[in-house]
Tab-separated table of C-alpha atoms in Angstrom:
chain	number	residue	atom	x	y	z
A	107	MET	CA	17.004	-110.935	119.135
A	108	SER	CA	15.641	-114.301	118.525
A	109	HIS	CA	11.885	-114.944	118.621
A	110	PRO	CA	11.814	-118.556	119.087
A	111	ASN	CA	7.806	-118.792	119.033
A	112	HIS	CA	7.069	-116.925	115.851
A	113	PHE	CA	6.546	-118.709	112.614
A	114	ALA	CA	7.049	-121.904	114.582
A	115	GLU	CA	6.568	-124.923	112.593
A	116	GLY	CA	3.961	-126.957	113.749
A	117	PRO	CA	1.004	-128.851	112.500
A	118	VAL	CA	-0.648	-128.021	109.316
A	119	LEU	CA	-3.917	-126.431	109.884
A	120	PRO	CA	-6.501	-127.330	107.213
A	121	LEU	CA	-7.171	-123.545	106.406
A	122	TRP	CA	-8.630	-124.392	102.853
A	123	GLY	CA	-10.307	-127.546	103.130
A	124	ASN	CA	-8.892	-130.028	100.007
A	125	ASP	CA	-6.973	-127.163	98.869
A	126	GLU	CA	-3.472	-128.160	100.037
A	127	ALA	CA	-3.762	-131.363	98.010
A	128	GLN	CA	-4.962	-129.666	95.472
A	129	ILE	CA	-1.788	-127.329	95.069
A	130	THR	CA	0.549	-129.869	96.412
A	131	ASP	CA	0.160	-132.801	94.158
A	132	ALA	CA	3.205	-134.728	93.974
A	133	VAL	CA	4.140	-133.362	97.136
A	134	PRO	CA	5.090	-136.239	99.515
A	135	THR	CA	3.215	-136.655	102.813
A	136	GLY	CA	4.773	-137.227	105.998
A	137	LYS	CA	7.526	-135.323	107.944
A	138	GLN	CA	8.911	-131.969	106.772
A	139	PRO	CA	12.512	-132.933	105.651
A	140	SER	CA	14.767	-131.793	107.683
A	141	TYR	CA	16.638	-129.347	105.320
A	142	ILE	CA	13.259	-127.333	104.358
A	143	LYS	CA	12.675	-127.256	107.998
A	144	ASP	CA	15.653	-125.361	108.659
A	145	HIS	CA	16.259	-123.395	105.297
A	146	ARG	CA	12.760	-121.740	106.419
A	147	LYS	CA	14.149	-121.714	110.266
A	148	ARG	CA	16.884	-119.288	109.065
A	149	LEU	CA	15.044	-117.478	106.521
A	150	ARG	CA	12.112	-116.625	109.158
A	151	ASP	CA	15.368	-115.570	111.912
A	152	ARG	CA	16.833	-113.415	109.254
A	153	PHE	CA	13.846	-111.740	108.388
A	154	MET	CA	12.555	-111.059	111.775
A	155	THR	CA	16.389	-110.108	112.462
A	156	GLY	CA	16.677	-107.830	109.724
A	157	GLY	CA	13.150	-106.892	108.373
A	158	ALA	CA	12.197	-106.792	104.591
A	159	ASP	CA	15.430	-105.248	103.789
A	160	ALA	CA	17.327	-108.541	104.745
A	161	VAL	CA	15.497	-110.535	102.227
A	162	PRO	CA	15.264	-110.305	98.282
A	163	ASP	CA	11.659	-110.561	96.287
A	164	TYR	CA	12.070	-114.442	96.224
A	165	GLU	CA	12.432	-114.646	99.660
A	166	MET	CA	10.024	-112.543	100.668
A	167	LEU	CA	8.153	-114.542	98.621
A	168	GLU	CA	9.172	-117.953	100.236
A	169	LEU	CA	7.701	-116.798	103.211
A	170	ILE	CA	4.100	-116.227	102.096
A	171	LEU	CA	4.202	-119.575	100.143
A	172	PHE	CA	5.227	-121.600	103.341
A	173	ARG	CA	2.304	-121.606	104.989
A	174	ALA	CA	0.368	-122.735	101.462
A	175	ILE	CA	3.318	-125.312	100.999
A	176	PRO	CA	4.294	-127.083	103.915
A	177	ARG	CA	6.493	-130.031	102.665
A	178	ARG	CA	7.926	-128.755	99.435
A	179	ASP	CA	10.572	-126.097	98.493
A	180	VAL	CA	9.173	-123.334	97.790
A	181	LYS	CA	12.163	-121.325	96.175
A	182	PRO	CA	11.922	-122.513	92.682
A	183	LEU	CA	8.079	-121.472	92.542
A	184	ALA	CA	9.280	-118.375	94.285
A	185	HIS	CA	11.912	-117.874	91.436
A	186	LYS	CA	9.179	-118.887	88.745
A	187	LEU	CA	6.513	-116.168	89.828
A	188	ILE	CA	8.844	-113.412	89.678
A	189	GLU	CA	10.408	-113.889	86.476
A	190	THR	CA	6.650	-114.700	85.082
A	191	PHE	CA	5.188	-111.453	86.280
A	192	GLY	CA	8.445	-109.274	86.782
A	193	ASP	CA	8.577	-108.197	90.607
A	194	PHE	CA	7.144	-108.782	93.825
A	195	ASN	CA	4.378	-106.158	93.524
A	196	ARG	CA	3.347	-107.456	90.301
A	197	VAL	CA	3.345	-110.775	91.554
A	198	LEU	CA	0.767	-110.237	94.591
A	199	SER	CA	-1.467	-108.018	92.191
A	200	ALA	CA	-1.406	-110.481	89.527
A	201	PRO	CA	-4.922	-111.667	88.091
A	202	ILE	CA	-5.985	-114.783	89.898
A	203	GLU	CA	-6.670	-116.434	86.873
A	204	ARG	CA	-3.057	-115.665	85.298
A	205	LEU	CA	-1.461	-117.078	88.938
A	206	ALA	CA	-3.511	-120.300	88.281
A	207	GLU	CA	-1.842	-120.796	84.934
A	208	ILE	CA	1.409	-121.330	86.557
A	209	SER	CA	2.558	-125.073	87.759
A	210	GLY	CA	2.193	-124.897	91.599
A	211	VAL	CA	-0.094	-122.520	92.082
A	212	GLY	CA	-3.680	-123.645	93.264
A	213	ASP	CA	-6.484	-122.374	95.394
A	214	ALA	CA	-4.183	-122.339	98.799
A	215	VAL	CA	-1.137	-120.308	97.132
A	216	ILE	CA	-3.307	-117.612	95.374
A	217	THR	CA	-5.326	-117.477	98.838
A	218	GLU	CA	-2.254	-116.211	100.563
A	219	LEU	CA	-0.865	-114.144	97.884
A	220	LYS	CA	-4.482	-112.119	97.832
A	221	ILE	CA	-4.444	-112.052	101.746
A	222	VAL	CA	-1.319	-110.075	101.569
A	223	GLU	CA	-1.734	-107.928	98.760
A	224	ALA	CA	-5.503	-107.005	100.629
A	225	ALA	CA	-3.602	-106.025	103.952
A	226	ALA	CA	-1.058	-103.731	102.280
A	227	HIS	CA	-4.068	-102.185	100.514
A	228	ARG	CA	-6.178	-101.963	104.100
A	229	LEU	CA	-2.530	-100.700	105.450
A	230	ALA	CA	-2.188	-97.917	102.946
A	231	ARG	CA	-5.758	-96.919	102.585
A	232	SER	CA	-5.803	-96.411	106.882
A	233	LYS	CA	-3.208	-93.865	106.533
A	234	VAL	CA	-5.211	-91.528	103.740
A	235	MET	CA	-9.332	-91.559	104.884
A	236	GLU	CA	-10.398	-88.974	106.500
A	237	ARG	CA	-7.015	-87.073	106.685
A	238	HIS	CA	-6.685	-83.752	105.190
A	239	VAL	CA	-5.526	-84.546	101.764
A	240	ILE	CA	-2.604	-81.699	101.702
A	241	SER	CA	-1.228	-82.455	104.602
A	242	SER	CA	-1.312	-86.271	103.649
A	243	TRP	CA	-0.597	-85.728	99.992
A	244	ASP	CA	2.498	-88.094	100.189
A	245	ALA	CA	0.513	-90.865	102.099
A	246	ILE	CA	-2.058	-90.679	99.207
A	247	LEU	CA	0.428	-90.902	96.534
A	248	ASP	CA	2.023	-93.691	98.222
A	249	TYR	CA	-1.693	-95.220	98.289
A	250	CYS	CA	-2.344	-94.816	94.497
A	251	HIS	CA	0.924	-96.602	93.844
A	252	THR	CA	0.124	-99.354	96.205
A	253	THR	CA	-2.737	-100.237	95.238
A	254	MET	CA	-2.661	-99.445	91.225
A	255	ALA	CA	1.033	-98.883	90.031
A	256	HIS	CA	1.386	-102.584	89.459
A	257	ARG	CA	-1.703	-103.933	88.044
A	258	GLU	CA	-1.959	-105.097	84.267
A	259	THR	CA	-4.874	-103.748	83.484
A	260	GLU	CA	-6.369	-99.893	83.947
A	261	GLN	CA	-8.386	-99.097	86.895
A	262	PHE	CA	-9.883	-95.815	87.610
A	263	ARG	CA	-10.606	-94.767	90.768
A	264	VAL	CA	-12.297	-91.257	92.461
A	265	LEU	CA	-10.852	-89.872	95.777
A	266	TYR	CA	-14.287	-87.941	96.939
A	267	LEU	CA	-13.308	-84.802	99.698
A	268	ASP	CA	-15.300	-82.821	102.135
A	269	ARG	CA	-15.626	-79.031	102.280
A	270	LYS	CA	-12.474	-78.757	104.161
A	271	ASN	CA	-10.438	-81.303	102.119
A	272	VAL	CA	-10.766	-84.412	104.221
A	273	LEU	CA	-10.904	-87.621	102.117
A	274	ILE	CA	-14.172	-89.080	103.157
A	275	ALA	CA	-14.193	-91.847	99.970
A	276	ASP	CA	-12.427	-93.886	97.639
A	277	GLU	CA	-14.150	-95.717	94.977
A	278	GLU	CA	-13.362	-97.609	91.928
A	279	GLN	CA	-15.472	-96.147	89.341
A	280	GLY	CA	-14.602	-98.623	86.477
A	281	LYS	CA	-11.914	-101.515	85.309
A	282	GLY	CA	-10.779	-101.842	82.184
A	283	THR	CA	-8.233	-103.641	79.317
A	284	VAL	CA	-4.617	-102.927	78.927
A	285	ASP	CA	-4.442	-99.494	77.760
A	286	HIS	CA	-8.167	-98.216	78.026
A	287	VAL	CA	-11.282	-98.146	80.942
A	288	PRO	CA	-14.538	-96.675	80.666
A	289	VAL	CA	-15.449	-93.670	82.711
A	290	TYR	CA	-18.333	-92.112	82.590
A	291	PRO	CA	-18.380	-88.344	83.882
A	292	ARG	CA	-22.340	-88.092	84.769
A	293	GLU	CA	-21.663	-91.144	87.355
A	294	VAL	CA	-18.398	-89.675	88.663
A	295	VAL	CA	-20.571	-86.025	89.735
A	296	LYS	CA	-23.782	-88.214	90.780
A	297	ARG	CA	-21.903	-90.659	93.469
A	298	ALA	CA	-20.207	-86.877	94.694
A	299	LEU	CA	-23.919	-85.432	94.884
A	300	GLU	CA	-25.224	-89.195	96.947
A	301	ILE	CA	-22.328	-88.892	99.145
A	302	ASN	CA	-22.235	-84.987	100.196
A	303	ALA	CA	-18.936	-84.715	98.862
A	304	SER	CA	-17.576	-81.076	97.768
A	305	ALA	CA	-14.114	-82.195	95.617
A	306	LEU	CA	-12.695	-85.117	93.983
A	307	ILE	CA	-9.260	-86.395	92.551
A	308	LEU	CA	-9.317	-88.713	89.692
A	309	VAL	CA	-6.846	-91.335	89.658
A	310	HIS	CA	-5.965	-94.018	87.197
A	311	ASN	CA	-2.835	-95.809	86.373
A	312	HIS	CA	-1.253	-97.032	82.984
A	313	PRO	CA	-0.113	-100.625	82.647
A	314	SER	CA	2.567	-99.597	80.580
A	315	GLY	CA	4.537	-97.877	83.250
A	316	ASP	CA	4.442	-94.366	81.488
A	317	PRO	CA	2.208	-91.666	83.504
A	318	THR	CA	1.788	-89.396	80.422
A	319	PRO	CA	-1.733	-88.547	79.439
A	320	SER	CA	-3.301	-89.750	76.345
A	321	GLU	CA	-5.874	-87.824	74.394
A	322	SER	CA	-8.678	-89.712	75.774
A	323	ASP	CA	-7.448	-89.101	79.507
A	324	ILE	CA	-7.195	-85.434	78.692
A	325	ILE	CA	-10.720	-85.492	76.916
A	326	VAL	CA	-12.456	-87.438	79.980
A	327	THR	CA	-10.919	-84.935	82.348
A	328	ASN	CA	-12.693	-82.183	80.910
A	329	GLN	CA	-15.745	-83.714	80.602
A	330	ILE	CA	-15.958	-84.374	84.250
A	331	GLN	CA	-14.677	-81.098	85.220
A	332	ASP	CA	-17.053	-79.273	83.312
A	333	ALA	CA	-19.963	-81.668	84.876
A	334	ALA	CA	-18.190	-81.024	88.370
A	335	GLU	CA	-18.438	-77.196	88.045
A	336	ALA	CA	-22.116	-76.896	86.781
A	337	LEU	CA	-22.781	-78.949	89.772
A	338	GLY	CA	-20.614	-76.513	92.260
A	339	LEU	CA	-17.994	-78.968	92.944
A	340	VAL	CA	-14.141	-79.070	92.809
A	341	LEU	CA	-11.730	-81.215	90.779
A	342	HIS	CA	-8.547	-81.159	92.237
A	343	ASP	CA	-6.444	-83.277	90.418
A	344	HIS	CA	-6.321	-86.071	87.952
A	345	LEU	CA	-3.543	-88.469	88.815
A	346	ILE	CA	-1.953	-90.987	86.263
A	347	ILE	CA	-0.394	-93.703	88.188
A	348	GLY	CA	3.039	-95.010	86.635
A	349	LYS	CA	5.077	-98.290	87.758
A	350	SER	CA	7.725	-95.899	89.568
A	351	SER	CA	6.141	-91.900	88.888
A	352	GLU	CA	2.982	-90.088	88.535
A	353	LEU	CA	1.614	-87.392	86.964
A	354	SER	CA	-0.115	-84.533	87.971
A	355	PHE	CA	-2.977	-83.148	85.531
A	356	LYS	CA	-2.605	-79.933	87.946
A	357	ALA	CA	0.948	-79.647	88.140
A	358	SER	CA	1.510	-80.288	84.713
A	359	GLY	CA	-0.668	-77.594	83.517
A	360	TYR	CA	-3.907	-79.824	81.927
A	361	LEU	CA	-5.849	-78.517	84.557
């Protein structure tokens, strides 16, 4: 099916003020070269016809970069980003500071990437908030992987549930380094009381990709469980998110 009005090439809107000039130094002004225009149309048509499965990672990045860099061939930059960060997801979730180190990446490119990342997170989150945890467990795992699996540093989140095990809050409790994140059990349970939660699920990622719990992971989990039980709260699970898999403390016998 043809979609002639989607992605129509038109005048570039100044969404970022002077940012375009900043990120496209050495990009010639004036009319877009025909070979670039034709390539973009073919790629957009293929995406609209076949969806995401019809394009590899670097071409998905090209589609995102088209808006930020209107007159230059963005394929080399897309390949460079994949080469630097590893895959499409890791490009989107890369820290702004690291992205800015890549030649050809400026504010407009970073903004486009972060908009797509935020949209993916919001979409995944919408499928789990205010839903019963048991009936939406797969969606919760998908959400955790979407938001955490490709991060370069550790992040610790708490999913708070009400008495009916409906997810009522998802809150980041701490950010850390590549192999450590500070966690304060008292703050975790204090927040549960503040929002009238009855149960919680702990979630954190391992940037190494291996979800095997460390001794520190086990100790902190036990401390939070003790604090929760003292206040009549239930700790349902602690999930460690790796690159392509996750570990459940409950399923693995740690809880």
